[in-house]
Amino acid sequence: MKGRAVVEVVRQSGTQDERSLQRALDEVAASCGGQVIVGPGEWHLREAPLRVHAGTRLTLTPATRIVRAGPIETMLINGPYHGERTVGGHDGPGNILVEGGIWDVNGFDNPRPAFGMVFNHAKDVQVRELEIRNMPEWHAIETNSTYNVTISGCRFVTGIPRRPHAFQTEAVSLDLAAPGLTAWGAEDDTHTSHVRVIDNFCSGYPTFVGCHTGHPTLQHSSVVIANNTATDLSCWAVNLTNTSAVSITGNVFSQTAAGIRIRTGGDRQVSGVAITGNVVTCTGGPAVHLDAAIGGEIAATVVSGNSFTSPTLPIIERSGTIEAVLGPNAGYSSTKDGEPMASRGV
């Protein structure tokens, strides 16, 4: 982006809304890309999400706050929301960087389900060093049909559960461009791959990183979840469906109802999963659940070098056809009165 347009947006008196921000984003797009810098203060998104174009770096200062104040279903998107169904694959607007500031989805005062950010049919997306708070039901960041994504140094604080499927409220969600699941672009079943979720903090969500959709023959793949901290989770720390080539390493997940679940949807095979070097402290369920549906299989999986704590057994649960190397891991489970039930060698 060197040498391209730089547009600064400064808060004026009175209520500031999305129009001034969108004008800046459109101006950068007209210059074939560049940077938009949004200065300190509060902006309200009332009537439309922000649309970020290809080749854009959107930078908010630490004192910048954007609030969802109207009935919109997402705060930021890389395409025309609920429009344009011809773009497929990874051919949508990409080479996007969003960084800094506070994105308040305002779910308590504005409880309509919403997303923080959605990227469809994109390639090369970075989201870093920002906070998304007060999510109502859906996802803080959804990477849908997107290739090469890095989400790093972010904070995800407070996700309001979706009923009756609370676990589907995820801070970071992987999804595919299936009918009814993509905000814009072709419904061509493009999956998400090459995703890195590193050095983030999450608190007060049902699920930190998840995927709860799938396709009979296609999979998400090449996912790294590393060096994150998540606490006070009511469902899962990580819950991935039909996702292969996964590395979950060096994370600290504390006070989470259950830990890490890898599962198949239907008669599919998931393979190449490494769960290593994590510290997982659960309040109810297993630290790891390898869950293969009838006719499905989880293969080439390693669960080793972790420290697990759970009040129930088994600490590592297996369902269905599983091909995995388990251990050595350190772990224990306690009865209600605190007496240990299991020890090292999980």
mmCIF file of C-alpha atoms in Angstrom:
data_model
loop_
_atom_site.group_PDB
_atom_site.id
_atom_site.type_symbol
_atom_site.label_atom_id
_atom_site.label_comp_id
_atom_site.label_asym_id
_atom_site.label_seq_id
_atom_site.Cartn_x
_atom_site.Cartn_y
_atom_site.Cartn_z
ATOM 1 C CA MET A 1 0.000 0.000 0.000
ATOM 2 C CA LYS A 2 3.036 2.268 -0.015
ATOM 3 C CA GLY A 3 2.559 5.391 -2.093
ATOM 4 C CA ARG A 4 -1.227 5.124 -2.213
ATOM 5 C CA ALA A 5 -3.848 7.496 -0.838
ATOM 6 C CA VAL A 6 -4.023 8.319 2.863
ATOM 7 C CA VAL A 7 -7.305 9.795 4.074
ATOM 8 C CA GLU A 8 -7.752 11.017 7.649
ATOM 9 C CA VAL A 9 -11.199 11.311 9.218
ATOM 10 C CA VAL A 10 -11.505 13.759 12.116
ATOM 11 C CA ARG A 11 -14.546 13.856 14.334
ATOM 12 C CA GLN A 12 -16.579 17.043 14.034
ATOM 13 C CA SER A 13 -19.177 18.425 16.452
ATOM 14 C CA GLY A 14 -22.541 16.704 16.675
ATOM 15 C CA THR A 15 -23.402 13.090 15.972
ATOM 16 C CA GLN A 16 -21.023 11.368 13.619
ATOM 17 C CA ASP A 17 -22.324 8.474 11.551
ATOM 18 C CA GLU A 18 -21.179 6.014 8.893
ATOM 19 C CA ARG A 19 -21.459 8.476 6.011
ATOM 20 C CA SER A 20 -18.202 10.277 6.732
ATOM 21 C CA LEU A 21 -16.372 6.986 7.231
ATOM 22 C CA GLN A 22 -17.789 5.464 4.068
ATOM 23 C CA ARG A 23 -16.840 8.533 2.014
ATOM 24 C CA ALA A 24 -13.255 8.080 3.158
ATOM 25 C CA LEU A 25 -13.283 4.369 2.276
ATOM 26 C CA ASP A 26 -14.740 5.130 -1.146
ATOM 27 C CA GLU A 27 -12.160 7.856 -1.757
ATOM 28 C CA VAL A 28 -9.340 5.421 -1.070
ATOM 29 C CA ALA A 29 -10.966 2.882 -3.398
ATOM 30 C CA ALA A 30 -11.089 5.478 -6.163
ATOM 31 C CA SER A 31 -7.321 5.834 -5.772
ATOM 32 C CA CYS A 32 -6.846 2.067 -6.215
ATOM 33 C CA GLY A 33 -6.274 1.510 -2.515
ATOM 34 C CA GLY A 34 -4.613 3.132 0.450
ATOM 35 C CA GLN A 35 -5.170 3.908 4.118
ATOM 36 C CA VAL A 36 -8.073 5.430 6.023
ATOM 37 C CA ILE A 37 -7.176 6.739 9.491
ATOM 38 C CA VAL A 38 -10.093 7.406 11.832
ATOM 39 C CA GLY A 39 -9.262 9.775 14.659
ATOM 40 C CA PRO A 40 -10.407 9.707 18.294
ATOM 41 C CA GLY A 41 -14.068 9.935 19.172
ATOM 42 C CA GLU A 42 -17.296 8.011 18.692
ATOM 43 C CA TRP A 43 -18.987 7.173 15.394
ATOM 44 C CA HIS A 44 -22.439 5.576 15.044
ATOM 45 C CA LEU A 45 -23.396 3.061 12.382
ATOM 46 C CA ARG A 46 -27.110 3.695 11.895
ATOM 47 C CA GLU A 47 -28.310 2.713 8.442
ATOM 48 C CA ALA A 48 -25.598 0.721 6.690
ATOM 49 C CA PRO A 49 -22.497 -1.326 7.445
ATOM 50 C CA LEU A 50 -19.116 0.013 6.479
ATOM 51 C CA ARG A 51 -17.960 -1.465 3.194
ATOM 52 C CA VAL A 52 -14.203 -1.891 2.973
ATOM 53 C CA HIS A 53 -12.768 -2.177 -0.537
ATOM 54 C CA ALA A 54 -9.827 -4.092 -1.966
ATOM 55 C CA GLY A 55 -6.379 -2.817 -1.083
ATOM 56 C CA THR A 56 -7.553 -0.875 1.976
ATOM 57 C CA ARG A 57 -5.893 -0.394 5.332
ATOM 58 C CA LEU A 58 -8.445 0.864 7.873
ATOM 59 C CA THR A 59 -6.781 2.204 11.021
ATOM 60 C CA LEU A 60 -8.543 3.339 14.187
ATOM 61 C CA THR A 61 -6.713 5.012 17.063
ATOM 62 C CA PRO A 62 -6.939 3.502 20.567
ATOM 63 C CA ALA A 63 -9.403 6.309 21.416
ATOM 64 C CA THR A 64 -11.699 5.603 18.454
ATOM 65 C CA ARG A 65 -15.017 3.863 19.101
ATOM 66 C CA ILE A 66 -17.533 2.738 16.485
ATOM 67 C CA VAL A 67 -20.997 1.806 17.767
ATOM 68 C CA ARG A 68 -23.805 -0.099 16.049
ATOM 69 C CA ALA A 69 -26.698 2.273 16.716
ATOM 70 C CA GLY A 70 -29.239 1.119 14.101
ATOM 71 C CA PRO A 71 -30.894 -2.090 12.841
ATOM 72 C CA ILE A 72 -27.946 -3.169 10.681
ATOM 73 C CA GLU A 73 -26.806 -6.804 10.792
ATOM 74 C CA THR A 74 -23.066 -6.227 10.530
ATOM 75 C CA MET A 75 -20.622 -3.415 11.232
ATOM 76 C CA LEU A 76 -18.061 -3.994 8.505
ATOM 77 C CA ILE A 77 -18.092 -6.080 5.336
ATOM 78 C CA ASN A 78 -16.003 -6.399 2.179
ATOM 79 C CA GLY A 79 -18.915 -6.561 -0.255
ATOM 80 C CA PRO A 80 -22.486 -5.369 -0.884
ATOM 81 C CA TYR A 81 -24.531 -6.821 1.943
ATOM 82 C CA HIS A 82 -27.191 -9.219 0.622
ATOM 83 C CA GLY A 83 -26.302 -8.261 -2.939
ATOM 84 C CA GLU A 84 -24.086 -9.261 -5.903
ATOM 85 C CA ARG A 85 -24.231 -13.022 -6.364
ATOM 86 C CA THR A 86 -21.837 -13.421 -9.276
ATOM 87 C CA VAL A 87 -18.468 -13.100 -7.501
ATOM 88 C CA GLY A 88 -17.228 -16.499 -6.320
ATOM 89 C CA GLY A 89 -14.149 -18.328 -5.163
ATOM 90 C CA HIS A 90 -11.685 -15.909 -3.590
ATOM 91 C CA ASP A 91 -12.248 -13.235 -6.231
ATOM 92 C CA GLY A 92 -13.951 -10.657 -4.008
ATOM 93 C CA PRO A 93 -12.290 -7.592 -2.457
ATOM 94 C CA GLY A 94 -9.144 -8.668 -0.608
ATOM 95 C CA ASN A 95 -5.744 -7.398 0.490
ATOM 96 C CA ILE A 96 -7.500 -5.773 3.461
ATOM 97 C CA LEU A 97 -6.107 -4.749 6.851
ATOM 98 C CA VAL A 98 -8.350 -3.580 9.711
ATOM 99 C CA GLU A 99 -6.614 -2.466 12.900
ATOM 100 C CA GLY A 100 -7.147 -0.631 16.154
ATOM 101 C CA GLY A 101 -9.970 0.938 18.094
ATOM 102 C CA ILE A 102 -13.122 -0.399 19.709
ATOM 103 C CA TRP A 103 -15.995 -1.888 17.718
ATOM 104 C CA ASP A 104 -19.079 -1.954 19.956
ATOM 105 C CA VAL A 105 -21.831 -4.131 18.494
ATOM 106 C CA ASN A 106 -24.021 -2.816 21.318
ATOM 107 C CA GLY A 107 -25.969 -6.018 21.828
ATOM 108 C CA PHE A 108 -27.599 -5.111 25.134
ATOM 109 C CA ASP A 109 -29.158 -1.850 23.927
ATOM 110 C CA ASN A 110 -29.500 -3.096 20.327
ATOM 111 C CA PRO A 111 -30.276 -6.819 20.709
ATOM 112 C CA ARG A 112 -30.986 -7.717 17.089
ATOM 113 C CA PRO A 113 -28.510 -10.482 16.078
ATOM 114 C CA ALA A 114 -25.489 -9.094 14.275
ATOM 115 C CA PHE A 115 -21.896 -9.623 13.154
ATOM 116 C CA GLY A 116 -18.918 -7.474 13.964
ATOM 117 C CA MET A 117 -17.025 -8.085 10.700
ATOM 118 C CA VAL A 118 -17.708 -10.404 7.765
ATOM 119 C CA PHE A 119 -15.288 -11.266 4.965
ATOM 120 C CA ASN A 120 -16.700 -13.211 1.995
ATOM 121 C CA HIS A 121 -14.903 -14.516 -1.100
ATOM 122 C CA ALA A 122 -11.714 -12.713 -0.063
ATOM 123 C CA LYS A 123 -7.997 -13.370 -0.168
ATOM 124 C CA ASP A 124 -5.347 -11.875 2.145
ATOM 125 C CA VAL A 125 -7.156 -10.367 5.147
ATOM 126 C CA GLN A 126 -5.638 -9.138 8.404
ATOM 127 C CA VAL A 127 -7.479 -8.014 11.540
ATOM 128 C CA ARG A 128 -5.270 -6.935 14.402
ATOM 129 C CA GLU A 129 -4.969 -5.016 17.661
ATOM 130 C CA LEU A 130 -8.641 -4.100 18.037
ATOM 131 C CA GLU A 131 -11.510 -4.889 20.393
ATOM 132 C CA ILE A 132 -14.969 -6.166 19.477
ATOM 133 C CA ARG A 133 -17.447 -6.097 22.337
ATOM 134 C CA ASN A 134 -21.092 -6.844 23.197
ATOM 135 C CA MET A 135 -21.876 -9.291 20.385
ATOM 136 C CA PRO A 136 -25.557 -10.313 20.097
ATOM 137 C CA GLU A 137 -25.832 -13.975 19.057
ATOM 138 C CA TRP A 138 -23.708 -14.228 15.905
ATOM 139 C CA HIS A 139 -19.941 -13.767 15.357
ATOM 140 C CA ALA A 140 -17.453 -11.012 16.109
ATOM 141 C CA ILE A 141 -15.412 -11.958 13.020
ATOM 142 C CA GLU A 142 -16.678 -14.324 10.352
ATOM 143 C CA THR A 143 -14.241 -15.560 7.741
ATOM 144 C CA ASN A 144 -16.500 -16.985 5.065
ATOM 145 C CA SER A 145 -15.094 -18.387 1.803
ATOM 146 C CA THR A 146 -11.847 -16.548 2.562
ATOM 147 C CA TYR A 147 -8.217 -17.567 2.002
ATOM 148 C CA ASN A 148 -5.165 -16.412 3.986
ATOM 149 C CA VAL A 149 -6.535 -14.731 7.092
ATOM 150 C CA THR A 150 -4.648 -13.522 10.165
ATOM 151 C CA ILE A 151 -6.478 -12.407 13.308
ATOM 152 C CA SER A 152 -3.964 -11.292 15.915
ATOM 153 C CA GLY A 153 -3.673 -9.242 19.079
ATOM 154 C CA CYS A 154 -7.432 -8.680 19.303
ATOM 155 C CA ARG A 155 -9.800 -8.643 22.268
ATOM 156 C CA PHE A 156 -13.253 -10.222 22.145
ATOM 157 C CA VAL A 157 -15.322 -9.263 25.170
ATOM 158 C CA THR A 158 -18.884 -10.441 25.897
ATOM 159 C CA GLY A 159 -20.903 -12.517 23.457
ATOM 160 C CA ILE A 160 -24.630 -12.863 24.119
ATOM 161 C CA PRO A 161 -25.643 -16.522 23.543
ATOM 162 C CA ARG A 162 -27.820 -17.571 20.652
ATOM 163 C CA ARG A 163 -30.728 -19.686 21.875
ATOM 164 C CA PRO A 164 -31.218 -22.598 21.785
ATOM 165 C CA HIS A 165 -27.784 -23.168 20.233
ATOM 166 C CA ALA A 166 -25.589 -21.035 22.465
ATOM 167 C CA PHE A 167 -22.322 -22.575 21.227
ATOM 168 C CA GLN A 168 -22.942 -21.022 17.807
ATOM 169 C CA THR A 169 -22.107 -17.573 19.200
ATOM 170 C CA GLU A 170 -18.402 -17.560 18.329
ATOM 171 C CA ALA A 171 -15.832 -14.801 18.598
ATOM 172 C CA VAL A 172 -14.088 -16.109 15.469
ATOM 173 C CA SER A 173 -16.109 -18.228 13.061
ATOM 174 C CA LEU A 174 -15.138 -20.168 9.942
ATOM 175 C CA ASP A 175 -17.892 -20.567 7.388
ATOM 176 C CA LEU A 176 -18.571 -21.423 3.754
ATOM 177 C CA ALA A 177 -20.465 -19.765 0.930
ATOM 178 C CA ALA A 178 -23.428 -22.102 1.049
ATOM 179 C CA PRO A 179 -27.013 -21.029 0.341
ATOM 180 C CA GLY A 180 -28.241 -18.925 3.224
ATOM 181 C CA LEU A 181 -24.805 -18.720 4.873
ATOM 182 C CA THR A 182 -23.051 -16.046 2.845
ATOM 183 C CA ALA A 183 -23.752 -12.345 3.240
ATOM 184 C CA TRP A 184 -22.926 -11.619 -0.395
ATOM 185 C CA GLY A 185 -21.343 -13.256 -3.419
ATOM 186 C CA ALA A 186 -21.974 -16.570 -5.125
ATOM 187 C CA GLU A 187 -23.411 -19.409 -3.075
ATOM 188 C CA ASP A 188 -20.748 -21.721 -4.510
ATOM 189 C CA ASP A 189 -19.674 -23.596 -1.344
ATOM 190 C CA THR A 190 -16.220 -22.003 -1.253
ATOM 191 C CA HIS A 191 -14.661 -22.879 2.099
ATOM 192 C CA THR A 192 -12.230 -21.010 4.327
ATOM 193 C CA SER A 193 -8.555 -21.989 4.552
ATOM 194 C CA HIS A 194 -5.144 -20.831 5.757
ATOM 195 C CA VAL A 195 -6.409 -19.080 8.865
ATOM 196 C CA ARG A 196 -4.207 -17.955 11.755
ATOM 197 C CA VAL A 197 -5.780 -16.941 15.079
ATOM 198 C CA ILE A 198 -2.872 -15.909 17.288
ATOM 199 C CA ASP A 199 -2.178 -13.864 20.424
ATOM 200 C CA ASN A 200 -5.807 -12.889 21.071
ATOM 201 C CA PHE A 201 -7.867 -12.547 24.260
ATOM 202 C CA CYS A 202 -11.474 -13.675 24.649
ATOM 203 C CA SER A 203 -13.781 -13.406 27.667
ATOM 204 C CA GLY A 204 -17.466 -13.906 28.321
ATOM 205 C CA TYR A 205 -18.359 -15.803 25.136
ATOM 206 C CA PRO A 206 -19.975 -19.167 24.567
ATOM 207 C CA THR A 207 -17.208 -20.181 22.086
ATOM 208 C CA PHE A 208 -13.891 -18.567 21.191
ATOM 209 C CA VAL A 209 -13.121 -20.147 17.767
ATOM 210 C CA GLY A 210 -15.667 -22.296 16.013
ATOM 211 C CA CYS A 211 -17.259 -23.704 12.909
ATOM 212 C CA HIS A 212 -20.657 -25.382 13.019
ATOM 213 C CA THR A 213 -21.386 -25.867 9.309
ATOM 214 C CA GLY A 214 -20.115 -28.190 6.640
ATOM 215 C CA HIS A 215 -20.462 -29.651 3.163
ATOM 216 C CA PRO A 216 -20.740 -33.293 2.061
ATOM 217 C CA THR A 217 -17.400 -33.287 0.207
ATOM 218 C CA LEU A 218 -15.538 -30.031 1.030
ATOM 219 C CA GLN A 219 -13.681 -28.930 4.163
ATOM 220 C CA HIS A 220 -12.116 -25.966 5.866
ATOM 221 C CA SER A 221 -8.369 -26.501 6.187
ATOM 222 C CA SER A 222 -4.992 -25.199 7.361
ATOM 223 C CA VAL A 223 -6.008 -23.523 10.599
ATOM 224 C CA VAL A 224 -3.600 -22.388 13.324
ATOM 225 C CA ILE A 225 -4.947 -21.372 16.747
ATOM 226 C CA ALA A 226 -1.935 -20.407 18.850
ATOM 227 C CA ASN A 227 -0.908 -18.459 21.940
ATOM 228 C CA ASN A 228 -4.394 -17.196 22.740
ATOM 229 C CA THR A 229 -5.966 -16.636 26.149
ATOM 230 C CA ALA A 230 -9.663 -17.301 26.682
ATOM 231 C CA THR A 231 -11.620 -17.357 29.914
ATOM 232 C CA ASP A 232 -15.183 -17.477 31.223
ATOM 233 C CA LEU A 233 -16.581 -19.396 28.235
ATOM 234 C CA SER A 234 -19.976 -21.067 28.613
ATOM 235 C CA CYS A 235 -19.555 -23.675 25.850
ATOM 236 C CA TRP A 236 -16.255 -24.462 24.087
ATOM 237 C CA ALA A 237 -12.867 -22.846 23.752
ATOM 238 C CA VAL A 238 -12.480 -24.324 20.235
ATOM 239 C CA ASN A 239 -15.219 -26.169 18.373
ATOM 240 C CA LEU A 240 -14.349 -27.102 14.765
ATOM 241 C CA THR A 241 -16.529 -29.083 12.381
ATOM 242 C CA ASN A 242 -15.176 -30.631 9.166
ATOM 243 C CA THR A 243 -11.822 -28.876 9.444
ATOM 244 C CA SER A 244 -8.545 -30.628 8.587
ATOM 245 C CA ALA A 245 -4.872 -29.692 8.956
ATOM 246 C CA VAL A 246 -5.359 -27.940 12.295
ATOM 247 C CA SER A 247 -2.780 -26.854 14.865
ATOM 248 C CA ILE A 248 -4.044 -25.807 18.302
ATOM 249 C CA THR A 249 -0.986 -24.980 20.370
ATOM 250 C CA GLY A 250 0.263 -22.869 23.257
ATOM 251 C CA ASN A 251 -3.158 -21.591 24.326
ATOM 252 C CA VAL A 252 -4.481 -20.986 27.833
ATOM 253 C CA PHE A 253 -8.188 -21.729 28.150
ATOM 254 C CA SER A 254 -9.494 -21.273 31.702
ATOM 255 C CA GLN A 255 -12.950 -21.461 33.263
ATOM 256 C CA THR A 256 -14.423 -22.805 30.049
ATOM 257 C CA ALA A 257 -17.386 -25.185 30.252
ATOM 258 C CA ALA A 258 -15.552 -27.583 27.928
ATOM 259 C CA GLY A 259 -12.274 -27.383 26.060
ATOM 260 C CA ILE A 260 -11.500 -28.369 22.469
ATOM 261 C CA ARG A 261 -13.891 -30.281 20.234
ATOM 262 C CA ILE A 262 -12.983 -31.644 16.805
ATOM 263 C CA ARG A 263 -15.907 -33.239 15.021
ATOM 264 C CA THR A 264 -17.180 -34.513 11.711
ATOM 265 C CA GLY A 265 -20.551 -33.716 10.281
ATOM 266 C CA GLY A 266 -21.936 -36.931 8.810
ATOM 267 C CA ASP A 267 -19.775 -39.527 7.060
ATOM 268 C CA ARG A 268 -16.736 -37.345 6.502
ATOM 269 C CA GLN A 269 -13.082 -37.672 7.484
ATOM 270 C CA VAL A 270 -11.115 -35.053 9.384
ATOM 271 C CA SER A 271 -7.341 -35.547 9.516
ATOM 272 C CA GLY A 272 -4.116 -33.879 10.518
ATOM 273 C CA VAL A 273 -5.075 -32.341 13.862
ATOM 274 C CA ALA A 274 -2.394 -31.445 16.443
ATOM 275 C CA ILE A 275 -3.450 -30.339 19.934
ATOM 276 C CA THR A 276 -0.219 -29.606 21.793
ATOM 277 C CA GLY A 277 1.134 -27.467 24.606
ATOM 278 C CA ASN A 278 -2.196 -26.076 25.805
ATOM 279 C CA VAL A 279 -3.440 -25.440 29.339
ATOM 280 C CA VAL A 280 -7.169 -26.172 29.546
ATOM 281 C CA THR A 281 -9.220 -25.814 32.731
ATOM 282 C CA CYS A 282 -12.845 -26.867 32.347
ATOM 283 C CA THR A 283 -15.817 -26.305 34.621
ATOM 284 C CA GLY A 284 -18.006 -29.115 33.326
ATOM 285 C CA GLY A 285 -17.092 -31.085 30.227
ATOM 286 C CA PRO A 286 -14.049 -32.799 28.749
ATOM 287 C CA ALA A 287 -10.849 -30.945 27.973
ATOM 288 C CA VAL A 288 -10.796 -32.565 24.515
ATOM 289 C CA HIS A 289 -13.602 -34.275 22.616
ATOM 290 C CA LEU A 290 -12.820 -36.091 19.358
ATOM 291 C CA ASP A 291 -16.290 -36.602 17.952
ATOM 292 C CA ALA A 292 -16.762 -38.617 14.749
ATOM 293 C CA ALA A 293 -20.339 -38.987 13.572
ATOM 294 C CA ILE A 294 -21.689 -42.320 12.308
ATOM 295 C CA GLY A 295 -19.777 -43.158 9.141
ATOM 296 C CA GLY A 296 -17.208 -40.429 9.780
ATOM 297 C CA GLU A 297 -13.612 -40.637 10.988
ATOM 298 C CA ILE A 298 -11.032 -38.478 12.742
ATOM 299 C CA ALA A 299 -7.561 -39.591 11.634
ATOM 300 C CA ALA A 300 -3.901 -38.604 11.998
ATOM 301 C CA THR A 301 -4.514 -36.709 15.232
ATOM 302 C CA VAL A 302 -2.117 -36.017 18.103
ATOM 303 C CA VAL A 303 -3.073 -34.782 21.585
ATOM 304 C CA SER A 304 0.164 -34.409 23.524
ATOM 305 C CA GLY A 305 2.073 -32.163 25.894
ATOM 306 C CA ASN A 306 -1.017 -30.469 27.311
ATOM 307 C CA SER A 307 -2.181 -29.787 30.845
ATOM 308 C CA PHE A 308 -5.865 -30.605 31.373
ATOM 309 C CA THR A 309 -8.219 -30.093 34.304
ATOM 310 C CA SER A 310 -11.863 -31.132 34.404
ATOM 311 C CA PRO A 311 -14.347 -31.988 37.152
ATOM 312 C CA THR A 312 -15.534 -35.035 35.197
ATOM 313 C CA LEU A 313 -14.126 -38.049 33.416
ATOM 314 C CA PRO A 314 -13.080 -38.718 30.759
ATOM 315 C CA ILE A 315 -10.779 -35.732 30.414
ATOM 316 C CA ILE A 316 -10.184 -36.756 26.796
ATOM 317 C CA GLU A 317 -13.382 -38.101 25.270
ATOM 318 C CA ARG A 318 -13.607 -40.109 22.048
ATOM 319 C CA SER A 319 -16.760 -40.835 20.083
ATOM 320 C CA GLY A 320 -16.898 -42.888 16.892
ATOM 321 C CA THR A 321 -13.976 -43.922 14.699
ATOM 322 C CA ILE A 322 -10.836 -42.208 15.978
ATOM 323 C CA GLU A 323 -7.212 -42.679 14.925
ATOM 324 C CA ALA A 324 -5.226 -40.622 17.413
ATOM 325 C CA VAL A 325 -2.095 -40.576 19.534
ATOM 326 C CA LEU A 326 -3.083 -39.430 23.020
ATOM 327 C CA GLY A 327 -0.422 -38.324 25.457
ATOM 328 C CA PRO A 328 1.574 -37.876 27.361
ATOM 329 C CA ASN A 329 -0.559 -35.116 28.885
ATOM 330 C CA ALA A 330 -0.814 -33.898 32.455
ATOM 331 C CA GLY A 331 -4.347 -33.871 33.782
ATOM 332 C CA TYR A 332 -6.656 -34.495 36.655
ATOM 333 C CA SER A 333 -10.317 -34.623 37.494
ATOM 334 C CA SER A 334 -11.846 -34.040 40.897
ATOM 335 C CA THR A 335 -14.962 -35.203 42.664
ATOM 336 C CA LYS A 336 -17.300 -32.646 44.141
ATOM 337 C CA ASP A 337 -15.405 -32.669 47.414
ATOM 338 C CA GLY A 338 -12.113 -31.997 45.651
ATOM 339 C CA GLU A 339 -10.545 -35.454 45.874
ATOM 340 C CA PRO A 340 -8.517 -36.277 42.751
ATOM 341 C CA MET A 341 -9.946 -39.000 40.495
ATOM 342 C CA ALA A 342 -7.249 -39.121 37.815
ATOM 343 C CA SER A 343 -3.682 -37.954 37.525
ATOM 344 C CA ARG A 344 -0.814 -37.819 35.050
ATOM 345 C CA GLY A 345 -0.768 -39.950 31.980
ATOM 346 C CA VAL A 346 -3.987 -38.765 30.345
#
